[in-house]
Amino acid sequence: MMRVIQLAMACVAVLVASAGQVQAGIITNGGFETGDFTGWTATSNVGGGITELVPWTVSGSGGGIFSNSSPNSGGFSAYNGFDGGAGLEYRLYQDVSIDASSATLTTNHRIVYVGSGTSSLDRIFEINVLDTSDVLLANLYTSSTTMNGAPFTDTGWLNNSFDLSSFIGSTIRLEFFQSIPESYTGPAHLELDDISLSAAVPEPSSLTLFGIGACVAGIGACRRRRRQKQQEATA
């Protein structure tokens, strides 16, 4: 009897496992807790006359142009000055493969800034999905920061979630992009932390459910035959 029970438990465990598993940690170093950009590519187009206020940096609290970086959680966050020469662009990206029934991207960002002088063009921050050749597939989020005489402003941490189910089965590039259209119109600070991509457990397939049912039915049949033999032996 014990052998039958053990076989049943093993059978069900294997079949349930085949129904799908949670994908965890799809994004590498989403909280920057390595203290650097491990898993990420961080770039700017500095050069040819384009300069930047503060380059891409990972640090703990107290960093940045205002000395007020403050991780959303843990001990580290990533940031840059979100200011520089006209035409400056910042990029932070990572390639990920999504293999699940659904996928949700969660991001956290914070912008601190103060205007100086006059300006007519907004600074842009975007969250994009690209293919691995940098072709834009989807713009998930865009914010515009108006610097023209702006008072000191701290947005605090802003949390966003995005459904990426349409990209299941693909390898995509998650990109955080910033554009500075005018030169040094006010110091700023853009901070990122706690970036995650979670994939839901797929529903058990009909074949898996059939297998579980057949396994249970087979165990029941074995028990009935065993009971019948015992009754015949005592008759």
GROMACS .gro file of C-alpha atoms in nm:
model
  235
    1MET     CA    1   0.000   0.000   0.000
    2MET     CA    2   0.280   0.242   0.091
    3ARG     CA    3   0.445   0.180  -0.245
    4VAL     CA    4   0.123   0.267  -0.426
    5ILE     CA    5   0.088   0.592  -0.230
    6GLN     CA    6   0.448   0.688  -0.303
    7LEU     CA    7   0.398   0.617  -0.671
    8ALA     CA    8   0.082   0.828  -0.672
    9MET     CA    9   0.253   1.121  -0.509
   10ALA     CA   10   0.543   1.107  -0.754
   11CYS     CA   11   0.308   1.082  -1.050
   12VAL     CA   12   0.102   1.383  -0.947
   13ALA     CA   13   0.413   1.588  -0.863
   14VAL     CA   14   0.566   1.531  -1.206
   15LEU     CA   15   0.245   1.613  -1.388
   16VAL     CA   16   0.178   1.928  -1.187
   17ALA     CA   17   0.534   2.045  -1.244
   18SER     CA   18   0.490   2.001  -1.617
   19ALA     CA   19   0.198   2.245  -1.607
   20GLY     CA   20   0.442   2.536  -1.575
   21GLN     CA   21   0.657   2.716  -1.326
   22VAL     CA   22   0.699   3.077  -1.216
   23GLN     CA   23   0.981   3.260  -1.389
   24ALA     CA   24   1.164   3.464  -1.127
   25GLY     CA   25   1.452   3.703  -1.169
   26ILE     CA   26   1.404   3.749  -1.544
   27ILE     CA   27   1.571   4.089  -1.512
   28THR     CA   28   1.928   4.082  -1.383
   29ASN     CA   29   2.019   4.326  -1.106
   30GLY     CA   30   1.691   4.519  -1.127
   31GLY     CA   31   1.760   4.686  -0.793
   32PHE     CA   32   2.128   4.761  -0.871
   33GLU     CA   33   2.223   4.586  -0.547
   34THR     CA   34   2.552   4.471  -0.700
   35GLY     CA   35   2.661   4.833  -0.663
   36ASP     CA   36   2.720   4.863  -1.036
   37PHE     CA   37   2.549   4.811  -1.373
   38THR     CA   38   2.593   4.432  -1.387
   39GLY     CA   39   2.335   4.299  -1.635
   40TRP     CA   40   2.271   4.643  -1.786
   41THR     CA   41   2.418   4.856  -2.062
   42ALA     CA   42   2.438   5.224  -1.961
   43THR     CA   43   2.536   5.475  -2.230
   44SER     CA   44   2.528   5.841  -2.328
   45ASN     CA   45   2.627   6.008  -2.653
   46VAL     CA   46   2.886   6.235  -2.494
   47GLY     CA   47   3.141   6.367  -2.741
   48GLY     CA   48   3.157   6.598  -3.039
   49GLY     CA   49   3.073   6.895  -2.821
   50ILE     CA   50   2.800   6.718  -2.620
   51THR     CA   51   2.868   6.705  -2.247
   52GLU     CA   52   2.673   6.574  -1.947
   53LEU     CA   53   2.611   6.709  -1.599
   54VAL     CA   54   2.635   6.374  -1.416
   55PRO     CA   55   2.706   6.041  -1.593
   56TRP     CA   56   2.525   5.716  -1.524
   57THR     CA   57   2.607   5.620  -1.165
   58VAL     CA   58   2.509   5.352  -0.912
   59SER     CA   59   2.541   5.453  -0.547
   60GLY     CA   60   2.367   5.461  -0.213
   61SER     CA   61   2.191   5.755  -0.052
   62GLY     CA   62   2.328   6.106  -0.086
   63GLY     CA   63   2.453   6.098  -0.444
   64GLY     CA   64   2.371   6.308  -0.748
   65ILE     CA   65   2.391   6.679  -0.824
   66PHE     CA   66   2.165   6.758  -0.527
   67SER     CA   67   2.331   6.498  -0.300
   68ASN     CA   68   1.987   6.352  -0.235
   69SER     CA   69   1.972   6.017  -0.412
   70SER     CA   70   1.760   5.781  -0.202
   71PRO     CA   71   1.705   5.419  -0.311
   72ASN     CA   72   1.343   5.309  -0.328
   73SER     CA   73   1.452   4.994  -0.144
   74GLY     CA   74   1.779   4.825  -0.062
   75GLY     CA   75   2.109   5.006  -0.053
   76PHE     CA   76   2.157   5.122  -0.414
   77SER     CA   77   1.989   5.298  -0.704
   78ALA     CA   78   2.097   5.417  -1.050
   79TYR     CA   79   2.087   5.778  -1.165
   80ASN     CA   80   2.226   6.046  -1.394
   81GLY     CA   81   2.214   6.427  -1.409
   82PHE     CA   82   1.930   6.444  -1.667
   83ASP     CA   83   2.104   6.761  -1.791
   84GLY     CA   84   2.384   6.853  -2.027
   85GLY     CA   85   2.453   6.986  -2.373
   86ALA     CA   86   2.182   7.011  -2.637
   87GLY     CA   87   2.127   6.674  -2.804
   88LEU     CA   88   2.243   6.468  -2.506
   89GLU     CA   89   2.080   6.125  -2.483
   90TYR     CA   90   2.102   5.872  -2.203
   91ARG     CA   91   2.018   5.503  -2.246
   92LEU     CA   92   1.994   5.217  -1.998
   93TYR     CA   93   1.884   4.881  -2.135
   94GLN     CA   94   1.880   4.506  -2.087
   95ASP     CA   95   1.779   4.218  -2.316
   96VAL     CA   96   1.536   3.964  -2.171
   97SER     CA   97   1.356   3.655  -2.300
   98ILE     CA   98   0.993   3.603  -2.200
   99ASP     CA   99   0.860   3.247  -2.189
  100ALA     CA  100   0.538   3.232  -1.989
  101SER     CA  101   0.163   3.279  -2.016
  102SER     CA  102   0.180   3.646  -1.910
  103ALA     CA  103   0.443   3.900  -1.809
  104THR     CA  104   0.434   4.227  -1.615
  105LEU     CA  105   0.710   4.488  -1.607
  106THR     CA  106   0.730   4.699  -1.291
  107THR     CA  107   0.944   5.013  -1.277
  108ASN     CA  108   1.022   5.286  -1.025
  109HIS     CA  109   1.167   5.624  -1.118
  110ARG     CA  110   1.217   5.964  -0.957
  111ILE     CA  111   1.297   6.304  -1.110
  112VAL     CA  112   1.439   6.602  -0.921
  113TYR     CA  113   1.500   6.931  -1.102
  114VAL     CA  114   1.510   7.310  -1.089
  115GLY     CA  115   1.499   7.546  -1.386
  116SER     CA  116   1.760   7.812  -1.452
  117GLY     CA  117   1.707   8.081  -1.713
  118THR     CA  118   1.460   8.029  -1.995
  119SER     CA  119   1.390   7.726  -2.211
  120SER     CA  120   1.128   7.627  -2.466
  121LEU     CA  121   1.180   7.252  -2.507
  122ASP     CA  122   1.095   6.982  -2.253
  123ARG     CA  123   1.330   6.710  -2.141
  124ILE     CA  124   1.196   6.365  -2.222
  125PHE     CA  125   1.205   6.038  -2.030
  126GLU     CA  126   1.074   5.721  -2.196
  127ILE     CA  127   1.039   5.352  -2.118
  128ASN     CA  128   1.049   5.152  -2.441
  129VAL     CA  129   1.044   4.799  -2.574
  130LEU     CA  130   1.287   4.744  -2.862
  131ASP     CA  131   1.403   4.441  -3.053
  132THR     CA  132   1.767   4.345  -3.013
  133SER     CA  133   1.854   4.556  -3.319
  134ASP     CA  134   1.716   4.869  -3.147
  135VAL     CA  135   1.398   4.886  -3.356
  136LEU     CA  136   1.117   5.039  -3.148
  137LEU     CA  137   0.837   4.789  -3.079
  138ALA     CA  138   0.640   4.981  -2.817
  139ASN     CA  139   0.659   5.300  -2.614
  140LEU     CA  140   0.534   5.209  -2.266
  141TYR     CA  141   0.575   5.543  -2.090
  142THR     CA  142   0.671   5.903  -2.168
  143SER     CA  143   0.709   6.200  -1.936
  144SER     CA  144   0.801   6.558  -2.024
  145THR     CA  145   0.986   6.784  -1.781
  146THR     CA  146   0.943   7.158  -1.836
  147MET     CA  147   1.252   7.343  -1.716
  148ASN     CA  148   1.156   7.702  -1.802
  149GLY     CA  149   1.191   7.880  -1.467
  150ALA     CA  150   1.071   7.569  -1.281
  151PRO     CA  151   1.099   7.581  -0.900
  152PHE     CA  152   1.283   7.303  -0.718
  153THR     CA  153   1.069   6.992  -0.773
  154ASP     CA  154   1.100   6.635  -0.646
  155THR     CA  155   0.846   6.393  -0.793
  156GLY     CA  156   0.923   6.127  -0.534
  157TRP     CA  157   0.926   5.765  -0.641
  158LEU     CA  158   0.675   5.690  -0.918
  159ASN     CA  159   0.570   5.327  -0.966
  160ASN     CA  160   0.440   5.193  -1.298
  161SER     CA  161   0.338   4.851  -1.427
  162PHE     CA  162   0.310   4.740  -1.789
  163ASP     CA  163   0.161   4.427  -1.945
  164LEU     CA  164   0.417   4.266  -2.177
  165SER     CA  165   0.209   3.959  -2.265
  166SER     CA  166   0.217   4.053  -2.634
  167PHE     CA  167   0.593   3.984  -2.632
  168ILE     CA  168   0.575   3.631  -2.491
  169GLY     CA  169   0.803   3.399  -2.683
  170SER     CA  170   1.034   3.685  -2.781
  171THR     CA  171   1.366   3.828  -2.673
  172ILE     CA  172   1.320   4.200  -2.624
  173ARG     CA  173   1.528   4.498  -2.514
  174LEU     CA  174   1.389   4.701  -2.223
  175GLU     CA  175   1.513   5.058  -2.258
  176PHE     CA  176   1.507   5.365  -2.034
  177PHE     CA  177   1.573   5.665  -2.259
  178GLN     CA  178   1.629   6.035  -2.186
  179SER     CA  179   1.664   6.328  -2.422
  180ILE     CA  180   1.807   6.672  -2.336
  181PRO     CA  181   1.709   6.918  -2.615
  182GLU     CA  182   1.868   7.237  -2.478
  183SER     CA  183   2.201   7.304  -2.309
  184TYR     CA  184   2.213   7.330  -1.931
  185THR     CA  185   1.874   7.488  -1.863
  186GLY     CA  186   1.871   7.364  -1.504
  187PRO     CA  187   2.033   7.091  -1.294
  188ALA     CA  188   1.838   6.769  -1.252
  189HIS     CA  189   1.852   6.413  -1.129
  190LEU     CA  190   1.676   6.106  -1.271
  191GLU     CA  191   1.686   5.797  -1.052
  192LEU     CA  192   1.583   5.435  -1.120
  193ASP     CA  193   1.533   5.142  -0.884
  194ASP     CA  194   1.341   4.817  -0.835
  195ILE     CA  195   1.290   4.721  -1.199
  196SER     CA  196   1.134   4.376  -1.226
  197LEU     CA  197   0.969   4.150  -1.481
  198SER     CA  198   0.743   3.879  -1.341
  199ALA     CA  199   0.597   3.594  -1.543
  200ALA     CA  200   0.278   3.421  -1.431
  201VAL     CA  201   0.239   3.044  -1.400
  202PRO     CA  202   0.068   2.905  -1.711
  203GLU     CA  203  -0.265   2.730  -1.657
  204PRO     CA  204  -0.231   2.350  -1.663
  205SER     CA  205  -0.287   2.221  -2.014
  206SER     CA  206  -0.575   1.988  -2.087
  207LEU     CA  207  -0.323   1.710  -2.149
  208THR     CA  208  -0.169   1.762  -1.806
  209LEU     CA  209  -0.510   1.763  -1.639
  210PHE     CA  210  -0.600   1.445  -1.825
  211GLY     CA  211  -0.275   1.287  -1.707
  212ILE     CA  212  -0.345   1.374  -1.345
  213GLY     CA  213  -0.695   1.231  -1.374
  214ALA     CA  214  -0.570   0.913  -1.537
  215CYS     CA  215  -0.304   0.873  -1.269
  216VAL     CA  216  -0.559   0.907  -0.989
  217ALA     CA  217  -0.799   0.670  -1.165
  218GLY     CA  218  -0.523   0.414  -1.210
  219ILE     CA  219  -0.436   0.426  -0.842
  220GLY     CA  220  -0.801   0.372  -0.754
  221ALA     CA  221  -0.819   0.072  -0.986
  222CYS     CA  222  -0.508  -0.081  -0.828
  223ARG     CA  223  -0.659  -0.048  -0.483
  224ARG     CA  224  -0.985  -0.212  -0.596
  225ARG     CA  225  -0.801  -0.507  -0.751
  226ARG     CA  226  -0.594  -0.550  -0.436
  227ARG     CA  227  -0.907  -0.548  -0.219
  228GLN     CA  228  -1.077  -0.799  -0.452
  229LYS     CA  229  -0.782  -1.041  -0.430
  230GLN     CA  230  -0.784  -1.018  -0.051
  231GLN     CA  231  -1.155  -1.100  -0.043
  232GLU     CA  232  -1.106  -1.400  -0.276
  233ALA     CA  233  -0.821  -1.530  -0.060
  234THR     CA  234  -1.035  -1.528   0.254
  235ALA     CA  235  -1.343  -1.677   0.085
   0.00000   0.00000   0.00000
